[in-house]
Structure formats: C-alpha cells, structure tokens
Short mmCIF file of C-alpha atoms in Angstrom, two decimals:
data_model
loop_
_atom_site.label_atom_id
_atom_site.label_comp_id
_atom_site.label_asym_id
_atom_site.label_seq_id
_atom_site.Cartn_x
_atom_site.Cartn_y
_atom_site.Cartn_z
CA MET T 961 -5.90 -5.57 15.43
CA TYR T 962 -5.08 -2.84 14.16
CA GLN T 963 -6.80 -1.98 10.25
CA GLU T 964 -6.71 1.49 8.39
CA SER T 965 -7.99 2.34 4.60
CA ARG T 966 -4.96 4.44 2.70
CA GLN T 967 -5.32 6.46 -0.76
CA ILE T 968 -1.63 6.10 -2.18
CA ARG T 969 -1.53 7.83 -5.22
CA GLY T 970 1.49 8.45 -8.12
CA ILE T 971 2.28 5.00 -7.31
CA PRO T 972 0.74 1.93 -10.15
CA LEU T 973 -0.43 -1.03 -8.08
CA TRP T 974 1.87 -3.10 -9.43
CA LEU T 975 4.63 -1.00 -7.85
CA LEU T 976 3.04 -0.73 -4.57
CA ARG T 977 2.95 -4.69 -4.37
CA GLU T 978 6.66 -4.93 -5.11
CA TYR T 979 7.49 -2.31 -2.45
CA LEU T 980 5.40 -5.16 -0.21
CA GLU T 981 7.04 -7.86 -1.28
CA GLU T 982 10.21 -6.09 -0.63
CA LEU T 983 8.91 -5.70 3.38
CA GLY T 984 9.03 -9.20 3.30
CA GLY T 985 5.55 -9.80 2.27
CA THR T 986 4.20 -12.59 -0.16
CA ALA T 987 1.55 -12.03 -3.20
CA VAL T 988 -0.91 -14.51 -2.79
CA SER T 989 -2.62 -12.51 -5.74
CA GLU T 990 -2.45 -9.40 -7.69
CA THR T 991 -4.64 -7.87 -5.29
CA ARG T 992 -3.35 -9.14 -1.89
CA VAL T 993 0.03 -9.39 0.02
CA GLU T 994 0.62 -11.40 3.51
CA GLY T 995 3.28 -11.14 5.61
CA GLU T 996 4.09 -12.42 8.98
CA GLY T 997 1.28 -10.39 11.11
CA TRP T 998 -0.42 -8.63 7.90
CA THR T 999 -2.64 -8.66 4.88
CA ILE T 1000 -2.66 -5.91 2.91
CA THR T 1001 -5.39 -5.80 -0.11
CA LEU T 1002 -4.79 -3.25 -3.25
CA ALA T 1003 -7.48 -2.28 -5.48
CA LYS T 1004 -7.21 -0.04 -8.11
CA MET T 1005 -9.14 3.26 -7.92
CA GLU T 1006 -10.73 6.01 -10.87
CA PRO T 1007 -7.44 8.34 -11.56
CA PHE T 1008 -6.91 11.81 -9.41
CA ALA T 1009 -7.47 14.71 -11.28
CA ILE T 1010 -6.88 18.35 -10.97
CA GLY T 1011 -7.27 20.02 -14.22
CA SER T 1012 -6.04 18.34 -16.85
CA LEU T 1013 -3.32 16.28 -14.67
CA ARG T 1014 -4.22 13.05 -14.01
CA VAL T 1015 -2.34 10.76 -11.51
CA GLY T 1016 -2.90 7.10 -10.74
CA GLN T 1017 -4.16 6.55 -7.18
CA VAL T 1018 -4.58 2.93 -5.73
CA MET T 1019 -6.37 2.24 -2.28
CA MET T 1020 -4.26 0.04 0.25
CA GLU T 1021 -7.01 -1.57 3.33
CA ILE T 1022 -3.82 -2.90 5.82
CA GLU T 1023 -4.91 -5.48 8.60
CA GLY T 1024 -2.21 -6.36 11.27
CA GLU T 1025 -1.43 -7.29 14.82
CA ASP T 1026 -0.58 -3.54 15.99
CA GLU T 1027 2.73 -4.19 16.94
CA VAL T 1028 3.60 -5.86 13.80
CA ILE T 1029 1.78 -3.15 11.92
CA ALA T 1030 3.88 -0.62 13.74
CA ARG T 1031 7.26 -1.76 12.96
CA LEU T 1032 5.80 -1.81 9.03
CA ASN T 1033 4.63 1.50 8.91
CA PRO T 1034 7.34 3.37 9.12
CA GLU T 1035 8.94 1.52 6.58
CA LEU T 1036 5.81 1.84 4.19
CA GLU T 1037 6.00 4.89 3.88
CA LYS T 1038 9.37 5.71 3.23
CA LYS T 1039 8.92 3.44 0.20
CA THR T 1040 4.90 5.53 -0.92
CA MET T 1041 6.83 8.90 0.26
CA ARG T 1042 6.86 10.58 -3.05
CA ALA T 1043 7.86 14.86 -3.83
CA GLY T 1044 5.16 17.22 -3.46
CA ALA T 1045 2.98 14.95 -1.90
#
C-alpha cells in the first residue's frame, strides 16, 4: 500500500480536485477524490509567503495500490507542474 503527503503550491483546491477527476477520480466530497485503487484527500493550508509574495497551497494525502499509483503519478505530475516551481 502506497501512502504519501505532498504540498501543492499555486493550484487552488477546487482546481486540484478537477484535475483528479480528469484522471479518473470521483469527488465524494469537497476534499476527497476516489479512483479505482486510489484515494486522495485534500486540505487547504495557510498561504506560502516569501516577503510580500503569497501563494496558496494545498496538502494532498495520497493512498492506493502501488501499481495504480505508479501509473497515476506521472499524469498527476504533468497536471500540477508549474513554471518556476
């Protein structure tokens, strides 16, 4: 069983949830998306700040079958890639 926590910066929770749905998941609540063999829970965090710059961030808790997550991760990384990150 695979488990990981990731901080995602610069993508609002609602958009991250949409991305997960595009990858085959179903939103079962505002903060939980389930797919075949995986579950991701989202939690809004305090904005990340550097000087006067503030960027929203979301904690993403990933759980699932090892093989399923190995296929999901590259697609998820493409969706969450941001220039300058």
